[in-house]
Amino acid sequence: MSFVAYDRPVRTAFIGLGRIYDLNVRGYLDNPEADVVALVDPSPDRRAQRQQDWPEAATFASVAELAASGLEVDAVESLLPAPLHADGVVDMLDRGWHVNCQKPMCNDLAGARKMLKAAEANNRVLRVMENYLFYQPLHQLKAVVESGEIGEVVGYHMKMVGVGNGGWDVPWSSFEWQMEQMKVGRGIMIFDDGWHKLSTALWLFGPIRQVRAWIGNTHMGPGVDIDAPTMIMWEHESGIRGAWDVTCAPDMYLRSDYYTNDERWEVTGYKGFARVNRCTGRGIQQPSVEVYADGEMRSYHALDDDWGSTFRDSGRHWLRWLHTGEGPLLWSAEEATDVLRFALAAYESSAAGGTGGDPREGR
Ligand SMILES: NC(=O)c1ccc[n+]([C@@H]2O[C@H](COP(=O)([O-])OP(=O)(O)OC[C@H]3O[C@@H](n4cnc5c(N)ncnc54)[C@H](O)[C@@H]3O)[C@@H](O)[C@H]2O)c1
């Protein structure tokens, strides 16, 4: 792809103005690298609400209306419900816009291939943003591991508990499409939120050659199922093994400014360990990163451990990238496809009773 970097603000349209807009917008506020020129959502209430942030922006009920208006757009922030990503993003690329798409990329490899092809055919950039890769405590964890401070890595695990009480309000409409996703085997814990955890595994330790999974189900009520308890294990090409334990605690309360997820990452080395104690919610309220080695515990007290900052930094990274064309996209569409392959290999393994599968061989 030949990309010409922008030397002026990127004319941007927000497509989808729902719950996650509140965080994605942080990369654009007070950022001279973008001009938000359009806001698109079928909901008049959402359009009116978000117009307060961008009084100069034009509003539209659909992408087709925006395109028909003749308004010039360089790039879009695609915040559509996940089931609309594949077709929606192809449409946006076909209209000649660069796309910064929310995760999950799409439900299957056929969709991913369509999206990759559309980006190539239109000579446009497709990014599938991964805000967790901008979480400072995870950066610190990676730096500690790479510094050798805990010795050679012998393994790691991640933990995630979906907690029922606390956090910000999520409108029922934001759950409705999640329930549709669950019906087609793409649940909220493993595929939607879990996408981030799978991403961090790839980001921390590289390509994966084998995945084994045991995906469970908790029936919460009519039409509402949660894909936990679940355990997924894998082996990286380096030989490092990881495991992820996913549970659901419907009556637990967790303090959070956002979603109520209790999340942890812990890497064990030959001579110590390093762990991230929390992320989206405020579960363990100790310093967000702790490192044990040689009989001593070291804590990081001054990291930006506000999960919301990851959206600000991810958005700024995208806009900076569009002005330079340099460095990693975090993630590119190809890298996001590897995350999808990882998830698909877990589903295949679970369906086959937990046998090992190679994500690189998925069709
Ligand atoms: N990175 C993260 O941590 C994170 C967190 C939450 C959600 N997400 C992702 O963000 C995306 C959106 O999630 P959400 O929670 O904001 O959903 P939501 O349902 O709250 O918002 C989606 C919005 O899109 C609008 N919409 C529907 N069809 C449309 C169309 N054809 N054109 C334009 N707008 C349309 C809806 O009216 C709604 O306002 C999903 O892919 C989700 O997985 C990511």
Coordinates of C-alpha atoms and ligand atoms in Angstrom, one line a residue:
M1 CA 0.0 0.0 0.0
S2 CA 1.3 3.5 -0.8
F3 CA 0.3 5.8 1.9
V4 CA 0.7 9.6 1.7
A5 CA 1.0 11.1 5.2
Y6 CA -1.3 14.0 6.1
D7 CA 0.2 17.5 6.7
R8 CA -3.1 18.9 7.9
P9 CA -5.8 17.9 10.3
V10 CA -7.4 14.6 9.4
R11 CA -11.1 15.1 8.5
T12 CA -12.7 12.5 10.6
A13 CA -16.2 11.0 10.9
F14 CA -17.4 9.1 14.0
I15 CA -19.6 6.2 12.8
G16 CA -21.5 4.8 15.8
L17 CA -22.1 7.1 18.8
G18 CA -22.9 4.6 21.5
R19 CA -21.3 3.7 24.8
I20 CA -17.7 3.4 23.7
Y21 CA -17.8 6.8 21.9
D22 CA -17.3 8.3 25.4
L23 CA -13.8 6.8 25.5
N24 CA -12.8 6.8 21.9
V25 CA -13.5 10.5 21.7
R26 CA -10.7 11.2 24.2
G27 CA -8.1 10.8 21.4
Y28 CA -9.7 13.6 19.5
L29 CA -10.5 16.2 22.1
D30 CA -8.0 19.0 22.1
N31 CA -6.0 17.3 19.3
P32 CA -5.1 19.6 16.5
E33 CA -4.3 16.6 14.3
A34 CA -8.0 15.9 13.6
D35 CA -11.0 17.8 12.5
V36 CA -14.2 16.0 13.5
V37 CA -16.4 16.8 10.6
A38 CA -19.3 14.3 10.8
L39 CA -21.2 12.2 13.4
V40 CA -23.2 9.2 12.2
D41 CA -25.8 7.2 14.1
P42 CA -29.4 6.1 13.3
S43 CA -30.4 7.3 16.8
P44 CA -31.4 11.0 16.9
D45 CA -30.8 11.1 20.6
R46 CA -27.2 9.9 20.2
R47 CA -26.6 12.4 17.4
A48 CA -28.0 15.3 19.6
Q49 CA -25.9 14.2 22.6
R50 CA -22.6 13.9 20.7
Q51 CA -23.2 17.1 18.7
Q52 CA -22.5 18.9 22.0
D53 CA -18.9 17.8 21.7
W54 CA -18.6 18.9 18.1
P55 CA -21.0 21.7 17.4
E56 CA -19.5 22.3 13.9
A57 CA -19.8 18.7 12.8
A58 CA -22.6 17.6 10.4
T59 CA -24.8 14.8 11.6
F60 CA -26.2 11.9 9.6
A61 CA -28.4 8.9 10.2
S62 CA -26.3 6.6 8.0
V63 CA -23.0 6.2 6.2
A64 CA -24.9 6.3 2.9
E65 CA -26.3 9.8 3.9
L66 CA -22.9 11.0 4.8
A67 CA -21.4 9.8 1.5
A68 CA -24.3 11.4 -0.5
S69 CA -23.8 14.7 1.2
G70 CA -20.5 15.2 -0.6
L71 CA -18.7 16.2 2.7
E72 CA -15.0 15.4 2.4
V73 CA -13.8 12.8 4.9
D74 CA -10.3 11.3 5.2
A75 CA -10.8 8.8 7.9
V76 CA -13.4 7.3 10.1
E77 CA -13.6 6.1 13.7
S78 CA -15.8 3.0 13.3
L79 CA -17.6 2.2 16.5
L80 CA -20.4 0.0 15.1
P81 CA -21.9 -3.0 16.9
A82 CA -19.5 -5.9 16.3
P83 CA -21.8 -7.9 14.0
L84 CA -21.8 -5.0 11.5
H85 CA -18.0 -4.6 11.4
A86 CA -17.2 -6.8 8.4
D87 CA -19.7 -5.3 5.9
G88 CA -19.7 -1.9 7.5
V89 CA -15.9 -1.5 7.3
V90 CA -15.7 -2.8 3.7
D91 CA -18.3 -0.2 2.8
M92 CA -16.3 2.6 4.5
L93 CA -13.0 1.5 2.8
D94 CA -14.9 1.3 -0.6
R95 CA -15.9 4.9 0.0
G96 CA -12.2 5.8 0.1
W97 CA -11.8 6.4 3.9
H98 CA -9.1 5.1 6.2
V99 CA -10.7 3.2 9.0
N100 CA -9.9 2.9 12.7
C101 CA -12.1 0.1 13.7
Q102 CA -13.1 -1.0 17.2
K103 CA -12.4 -4.7 18.1
P104 CA -13.4 -7.5 17.6
M105 CA -12.4 -7.2 14.0
C106 CA -15.2 -9.5 12.8
N107 CA -16.6 -13.0 13.5
D108 CA -14.8 -15.2 11.0
L109 CA -11.8 -15.5 8.6
A110 CA -14.0 -14.9 5.6
G111 CA -15.0 -11.5 7.0
A112 CA -11.4 -10.7 7.8
R113 CA -10.2 -11.6 4.3
K114 CA -13.0 -9.3 2.9
M115 CA -11.8 -6.4 5.0
L116 CA -8.1 -6.9 4.2
K117 CA -9.0 -7.1 0.5
A118 CA -11.1 -4.0 0.6
A119 CA -8.2 -2.1 2.3
E120 CA -5.8 -3.2 -0.3
A121 CA -8.1 -2.6 -3.3
N122 CA -8.9 0.9 -2.1
N123 CA -5.3 1.7 -1.0
R124 CA -6.6 2.7 2.4
V125 CA -5.3 1.9 5.9
L126 CA -7.4 -0.4 8.1
R127 CA -6.5 -0.4 11.8
V128 CA -8.2 -2.5 14.4
M129 CA -7.5 -0.5 17.5
E130 CA -6.2 -2.3 20.6
N131 CA -6.4 0.1 23.5
Y132 CA -5.0 -2.5 26.0
L133 CA -1.6 -2.1 24.2
F134 CA -1.6 1.4 25.5
Y135 CA -2.2 0.5 29.2
Q136 CA 0.9 1.8 31.0
P137 CA 1.0 -1.0 33.6
L138 CA 1.1 -3.6 30.8
H139 CA 4.0 -1.6 29.2
Q140 CA 5.8 -1.7 32.5
L141 CA 5.2 -5.5 32.8
K142 CA 6.6 -6.0 29.3
A143 CA 9.6 -3.8 30.1
V144 CA 10.3 -5.7 33.3
V145 CA 10.1 -9.1 31.5
E146 CA 12.4 -7.9 28.7
S147 CA 14.9 -6.4 31.1
G148 CA 15.7 -9.9 32.5
E149 CA 14.9 -8.7 36.1
I150 CA 12.8 -11.8 36.8
G151 CA 15.0 -14.2 34.8
E152 CA 14.0 -16.2 31.8
V153 CA 10.2 -16.5 31.5
V154 CA 8.8 -19.9 32.4
G155 CA 5.1 -19.1 31.9
Y156 CA 2.3 -16.7 32.6
H157 CA -1.4 -16.5 33.3
M158 CA -4.2 -14.0 33.0
K159 CA -7.3 -13.8 35.0
M160 CA -10.6 -12.2 34.3
V161 CA -13.8 -12.1 36.3
G162 CA -16.9 -10.5 34.9
V163 CA -18.5 -8.8 37.8
G164 CA -22.3 -8.1 38.0
N165 CA -22.4 -4.9 40.1
G166 CA -20.7 -1.5 39.9
G167 CA -19.2 0.6 37.1
W168 CA -20.8 2.8 34.6
D169 CA -24.2 2.3 33.1
V170 CA -24.4 0.3 29.9
P171 CA -27.6 0.7 28.1
W172 CA -29.6 -2.4 27.3
S173 CA -29.3 -1.7 23.6
S174 CA -25.5 -2.2 23.9
F175 CA -26.1 -5.7 25.3
E176 CA -28.7 -6.6 22.6
W177 CA -26.2 -7.2 19.8
Q178 CA -23.9 -8.9 22.3
M179 CA -26.6 -11.4 22.9
E180 CA -27.0 -11.9 19.2
Q181 CA -23.3 -12.6 19.1
M182 CA -23.5 -15.1 21.9
K183 CA -26.1 -17.0 19.8
V184 CA -23.6 -17.4 17.0
G185 CA -20.9 -18.5 19.4
R186 CA -19.1 -15.2 19.8
G187 CA -19.7 -14.5 23.5
I188 CA -19.0 -11.4 25.5
M189 CA -16.3 -12.7 27.8
I190 CA -14.1 -14.7 25.3
F191 CA -14.7 -13.0 22.0
D192 CA -15.7 -9.5 22.8
D193 CA -13.8 -8.5 25.9
G194 CA -11.5 -11.5 25.7
W195 CA -10.2 -10.2 22.4
H196 CA -8.1 -7.8 24.4
K197 CA -6.6 -10.5 26.6
L198 CA -5.7 -12.6 23.5
S199 CA -4.1 -9.5 22.0
T200 CA -1.9 -8.9 25.0
A201 CA -0.7 -12.5 24.9
L202 CA 0.4 -12.0 21.2
W203 CA 1.9 -8.6 22.0
L204 CA 3.8 -9.9 25.0
F205 CA 5.2 -13.2 23.7
G206 CA 4.6 -13.4 20.0
P207 CA 3.1 -16.0 17.7
I208 CA 1.2 -19.0 19.0
R209 CA 1.5 -22.6 17.8
Q210 CA -1.0 -24.4 19.9
V211 CA -4.2 -23.6 21.7
R212 CA -6.4 -25.8 24.0
A213 CA -9.7 -24.6 25.5
W214 CA -12.6 -25.5 27.7
I215 CA -15.3 -22.9 27.1
G216 CA -18.3 -23.0 29.5
N217 CA -21.7 -21.3 29.7
T218 CA -23.6 -19.6 32.5
H219 CA -27.3 -19.1 31.8
M220 CA -28.3 -15.8 33.4
G221 CA -31.9 -15.6 32.1
P222 CA -34.0 -15.9 29.0
G223 CA -31.7 -15.2 26.0
V224 CA -28.8 -14.1 28.2
D225 CA -25.9 -16.5 28.4
I226 CA -22.3 -15.8 29.5
D227 CA -19.4 -17.8 28.1
A228 CA -17.8 -18.6 31.4
P229 CA -16.4 -20.5 33.3
T230 CA -13.7 -20.9 30.6
M231 CA -10.1 -21.9 30.6
I232 CA -7.8 -21.4 27.7
M233 CA -4.1 -22.5 27.4
W234 CA -1.6 -22.0 24.7
E235 CA 2.0 -22.3 23.7
H236 CA 3.9 -19.6 21.9
E237 CA 6.4 -20.4 19.1
S238 CA 9.1 -19.6 21.7
G239 CA 7.9 -22.5 23.9
I240 CA 6.5 -20.1 26.6
R241 CA 3.1 -21.3 27.8
G242 CA 0.2 -19.1 28.9
A243 CA -3.2 -19.7 30.5
W244 CA -6.3 -17.6 30.9
D245 CA -9.0 -18.2 33.5
V246 CA -12.4 -16.6 32.9
T247 CA -15.2 -16.6 35.4
C248 CA -18.4 -14.7 36.1
A249 CA -19.4 -13.4 39.5
P250 CA -22.9 -12.0 39.0
D251 CA -23.4 -10.7 42.6
M252 CA -20.0 -9.3 43.2
Y253 CA -19.5 -5.5 43.5
L254 CA -16.4 -3.9 41.9
R255 CA -15.5 -0.3 42.0
S256 CA -15.0 0.9 38.5
D257 CA -15.3 4.1 36.4
Y258 CA -16.0 1.8 33.4
Y259 CA -16.9 -1.9 33.0
T260 CA -16.7 -4.1 36.0
N261 CA -13.9 -6.5 35.0
D262 CA -11.4 -7.8 37.6
E263 CA -8.3 -8.5 35.5
R264 CA -4.8 -9.7 36.2
W265 CA -1.6 -10.7 34.3
E266 CA 1.2 -12.5 36.0
V267 CA 4.5 -13.6 34.4
T268 CA 6.8 -16.0 36.2
G269 CA 10.5 -16.1 35.5
Y270 CA 13.4 -18.3 36.7
K271 CA 14.0 -16.0 39.7
G272 CA 10.9 -13.9 40.2
F273 CA 7.5 -12.7 39.0
A274 CA 5.9 -9.6 37.7
R275 CA 2.2 -8.9 37.8
V276 CA -0.4 -6.3 36.8
N277 CA -3.1 -6.2 39.5
R278 CA -6.0 -4.6 37.7
C279 CA -7.0 -2.8 34.5
T280 CA -10.6 -1.8 33.7
G281 CA -12.0 -1.9 37.2
R282 CA -10.4 -1.2 40.6
G283 CA -10.1 -4.7 41.9
I284 CA -6.9 -5.1 43.8
Q285 CA -6.1 -1.6 45.0
Q286 CA -2.4 -2.1 45.5
P287 CA 0.1 -0.5 43.1
S288 CA -0.9 -1.6 39.6
V289 CA 2.5 -3.3 38.9
E290 CA 4.5 -5.4 41.4
V291 CA 7.7 -7.2 40.8
Y292 CA 9.3 -9.9 43.0
A293 CA 12.9 -10.9 42.6
D294 CA 15.8 -11.9 44.8
G295 CA 13.6 -11.8 48.0
E296 CA 12.4 -8.3 47.4
M297 CA 9.1 -6.9 46.2
R298 CA 9.1 -3.7 44.1
S299 CA 6.0 -1.7 43.4
Y300 CA 5.2 0.9 40.8
H301 CA 3.1 3.7 42.4
A302 CA 3.1 6.4 39.8
L303 CA 1.9 4.8 36.6
D304 CA -1.2 6.1 34.7
D305 CA -3.4 3.1 35.5
D306 CA -6.6 4.7 34.4
W307 CA -8.0 2.4 31.7
G308 CA -9.7 5.3 30.1
S309 CA -6.3 6.8 29.2
T310 CA -5.7 3.9 26.8
F311 CA -8.4 5.2 24.5
R312 CA -6.8 8.7 24.5
D313 CA -3.4 7.3 23.7
S314 CA -4.6 4.8 21.1
G315 CA -6.6 7.5 19.3
R316 CA -3.6 9.9 19.4
H317 CA -1.4 7.1 18.1
W318 CA -3.7 6.6 15.1
L319 CA -3.8 10.3 14.3
R320 CA 0.0 10.6 14.7
W321 CA 0.4 7.6 12.4
L322 CA -1.7 9.2 9.7
H323 CA 0.7 12.2 9.9
T324 CA 3.9 10.1 9.6
G325 CA 3.0 6.6 8.2
E326 CA 5.7 5.3 10.5
G327 CA 5.8 2.6 13.2
P328 CA 3.3 -0.1 14.2
L329 CA -0.4 0.6 14.0
L330 CA -1.3 -1.4 17.1
W331 CA -2.9 -3.3 15.5
S332 CA -2.7 -3.6 11.7
A333 CA -5.6 -5.6 10.1
E334 CA -3.1 -8.5 9.6
E335 CA -2.2 -8.5 13.3
A336 CA -5.9 -8.4 14.3
T337 CA -6.5 -11.4 12.0
D338 CA -4.0 -13.3 14.2
V339 CA -6.1 -12.4 17.2
L340 CA -9.1 -13.7 15.4
R341 CA -7.2 -16.9 14.6
F342 CA -6.3 -17.3 18.2
A343 CA -10.0 -17.1 19.3
L344 CA -11.1 -19.4 16.5
A345 CA -8.6 -22.0 17.5
A346 CA -9.9 -21.8 21.1
Y347 CA -13.5 -22.4 19.9
E348 CA -12.3 -25.3 17.7
S349 CA -10.4 -26.9 20.5
S350 CA -13.3 -26.6 23.0
A351 CA -15.7 -28.1 20.5
A352 CA -13.3 -31.0 20.0
G353 CA -13.0 -31.6 23.8
G354 CA -9.9 -29.6 24.5
T355 CA -7.5 -31.0 22.0
G356 CA -4.6 -28.9 20.8
G357 CA -5.0 -26.8 17.6
D358 CA -2.7 -24.6 15.6
P359 CA -4.2 -21.1 15.1
R360 CA -2.0 -20.6 12.1
E361 CA -3.8 -23.4 10.2
G362 CA -7.4 -22.0 10.7
R363 CA -9.5 -21.6 7.6
Ligands
LIG1 N1 -12.0 -1.3 23.3 C1 -12.8 -1.6 24.3 O1 -12.4 -1.8 25.4 C2 -14.3 -1.7 24.0 C3 -15.2 -1.5 25.0 C4 -16.6 -1.6 24.7 C5 -17.0 -1.7 23.4 N2 -16.1 -1.9 22.4 C6 -16.4 -2.2 21.0 O2 -17.0 -1.0 20.4 C7 -18.0 -1.3 19.5 C8 -19.2 -0.5 19.9 O3 -19.6 -0.9 21.2 P1 -20.6 -0.1 22.1 O4 -20.6 -0.7 23.4 O5 -20.3 1.4 21.9 O6 -22.0 -0.4 21.4 P2 -23.4 0.5 21.4 O7 -24.5 -0.4 21.1 O8 -23.4 1.2 22.7 O9 -23.1 1.6 20.3 C9 -23.2 1.3 18.9 C10 -23.8 2.5 18.2 O10 -23.8 2.3 16.8 C11 -25.0 2.8 16.3 N3 -25.3 2.1 15.1 C12 -26.0 0.9 14.8 N4 -26.0 0.7 13.5 C13 -25.4 1.7 12.9 C14 -25.1 2.0 11.5 N5 -25.5 1.1 10.6 N6 -24.5 3.1 11.2 C15 -24.1 4.0 12.2 N7 -24.3 3.7 13.5 C16 -24.9 2.6 13.9 C17 -26.1 2.5 17.4 O11 -27.2 3.3 17.3 C18 -25.3 2.8 18.7 O12 -25.4 4.1 19.1 C19 -18.1 -2.8 19.5 O13 -17.3 -3.4 18.5 C20 -17.6 -3.2 20.8 O14 -17.1 -4.5 20.9 C21 -14.7 -1.9 22.7

